[in-house]
Coordinates of C-alpha atoms in Angstrom, one line a residue:
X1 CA -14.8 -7.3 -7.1
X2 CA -11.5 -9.4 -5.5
X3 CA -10.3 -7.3 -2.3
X4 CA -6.8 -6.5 -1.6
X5 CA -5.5 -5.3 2.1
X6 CA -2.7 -3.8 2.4
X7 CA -0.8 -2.7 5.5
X8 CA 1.6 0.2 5.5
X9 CA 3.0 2.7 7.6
X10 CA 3.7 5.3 5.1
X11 CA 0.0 7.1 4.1
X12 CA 1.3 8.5 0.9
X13 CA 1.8 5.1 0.0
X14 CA -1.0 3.8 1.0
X15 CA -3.0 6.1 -1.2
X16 CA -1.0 5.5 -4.0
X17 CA -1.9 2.3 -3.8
X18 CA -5.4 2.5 -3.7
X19 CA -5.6 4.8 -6.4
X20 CA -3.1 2.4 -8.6
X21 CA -5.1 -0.3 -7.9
X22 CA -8.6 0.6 -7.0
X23 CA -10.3 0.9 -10.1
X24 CA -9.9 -3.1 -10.4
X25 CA -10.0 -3.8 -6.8
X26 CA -11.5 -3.0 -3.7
X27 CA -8.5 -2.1 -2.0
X28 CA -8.5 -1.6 1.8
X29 CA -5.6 0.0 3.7
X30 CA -4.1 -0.2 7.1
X31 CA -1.4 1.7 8.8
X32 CA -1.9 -0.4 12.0
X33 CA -1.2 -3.5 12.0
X34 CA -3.9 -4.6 14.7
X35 CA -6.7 -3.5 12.7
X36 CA -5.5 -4.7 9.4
X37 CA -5.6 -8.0 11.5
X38 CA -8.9 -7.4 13.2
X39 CA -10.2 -6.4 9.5
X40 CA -8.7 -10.1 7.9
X41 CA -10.1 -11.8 11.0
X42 CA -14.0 -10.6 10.2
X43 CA -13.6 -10.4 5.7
X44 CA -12.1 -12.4 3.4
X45 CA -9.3 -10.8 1.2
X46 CA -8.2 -12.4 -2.0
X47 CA -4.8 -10.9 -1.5
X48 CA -2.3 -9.0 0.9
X49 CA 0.1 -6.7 0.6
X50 CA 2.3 -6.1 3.5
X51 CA 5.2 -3.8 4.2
X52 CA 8.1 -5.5 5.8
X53 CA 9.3 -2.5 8.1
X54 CA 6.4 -0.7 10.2
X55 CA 6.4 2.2 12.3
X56 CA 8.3 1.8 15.7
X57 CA 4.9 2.5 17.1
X58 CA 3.6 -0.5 15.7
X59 CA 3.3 -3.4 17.3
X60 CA 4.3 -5.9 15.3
X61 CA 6.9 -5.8 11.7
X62 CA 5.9 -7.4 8.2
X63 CA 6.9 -11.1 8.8
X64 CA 4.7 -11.3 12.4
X65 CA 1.4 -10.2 10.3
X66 CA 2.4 -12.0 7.4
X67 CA 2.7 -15.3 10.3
X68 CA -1.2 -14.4 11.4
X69 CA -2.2 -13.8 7.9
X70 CA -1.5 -17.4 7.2
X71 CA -3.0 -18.7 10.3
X72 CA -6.4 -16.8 9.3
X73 CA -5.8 -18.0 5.8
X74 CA -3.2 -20.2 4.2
X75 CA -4.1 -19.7 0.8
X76 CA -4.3 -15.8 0.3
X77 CA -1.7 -14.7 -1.9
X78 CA 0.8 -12.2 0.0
X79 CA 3.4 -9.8 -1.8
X80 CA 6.0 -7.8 0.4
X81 CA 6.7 -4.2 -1.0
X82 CA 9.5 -2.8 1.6
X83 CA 12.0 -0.2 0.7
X84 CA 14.7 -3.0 2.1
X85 CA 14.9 -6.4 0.5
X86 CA 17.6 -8.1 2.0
X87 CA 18.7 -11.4 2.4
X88 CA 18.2 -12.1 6.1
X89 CA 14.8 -10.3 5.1
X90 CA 13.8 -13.2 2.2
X91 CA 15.4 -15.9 4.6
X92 CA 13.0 -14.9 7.4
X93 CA 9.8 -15.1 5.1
X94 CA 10.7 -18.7 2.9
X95 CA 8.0 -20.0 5.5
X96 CA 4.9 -17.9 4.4
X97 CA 5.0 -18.5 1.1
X98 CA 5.3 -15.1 -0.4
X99 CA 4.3 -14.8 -4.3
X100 CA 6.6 -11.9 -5.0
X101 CA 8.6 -9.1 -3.1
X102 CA 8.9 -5.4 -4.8
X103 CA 11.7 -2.9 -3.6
X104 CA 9.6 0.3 -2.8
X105 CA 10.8 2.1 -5.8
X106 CA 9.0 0.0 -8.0
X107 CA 6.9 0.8 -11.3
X108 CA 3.6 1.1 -11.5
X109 CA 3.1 -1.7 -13.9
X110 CA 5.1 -4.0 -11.9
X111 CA 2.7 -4.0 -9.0
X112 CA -0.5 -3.9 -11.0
X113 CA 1.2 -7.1 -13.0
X114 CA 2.3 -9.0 -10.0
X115 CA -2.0 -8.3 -8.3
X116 CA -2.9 -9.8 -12.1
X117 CA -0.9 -12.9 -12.2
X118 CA -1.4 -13.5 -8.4
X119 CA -5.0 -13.2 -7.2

């Protein structure tokens, strides 16, 4: 079964998530962003999901793990899902390569079809 990570701040989301998608997937979750690093350092994900703003708590945002994502592996697919898409935002991730990035208030379907086409 192909893995997904995804890293997220909000837990409601997260679940979501994993119940949207864990039926095709094995989908793993992170509201950290150092163990959703630590996690990608030791196992091999066929695709990541990252939010773009995390928790002032958090050490690092979306673009920073989405920089050490592709240092650990340059081939994994990575979508952004952040409740703000904006242009500075897109600008700041042309370098990584991203395969698609989804305002949080998207559909069901347009998730699950952009993990289909993409991993």
């Amino acid at each position: 079964m192909k893995k997904i990570f995804v890293l997220d701040d909000n837990r409601g989301y997260l679940l979501r998530l994993k119940y949207m998608l864990g039926k095709d997937y094995d989908v793993h979750t992170f509201s950290d962003s150092m163990d959703f690093i630590e996690s990608l350092n030791s196992e091999k994900a066929d695709m990541v999901i990252l939010d773009y703003r995390l928790s002032v708590k958090d050490q690092f945002d979306g673009h920073v793990v989405g920089q050490v994502v592709r240092e650990i592996d340059p081939e994994v697919p990575v979508i952004v899902a952040s409740g703000y898409i904006e242009t500075e935002m897109l600008d700041k991730f042309k370098d990584l390569n991203v395969k698609r990035f989804l305002r949080k208030s998207f559909e069901d379907y347009d998730l699950i079809d952009t993990v289909k086409k993409h991993i």
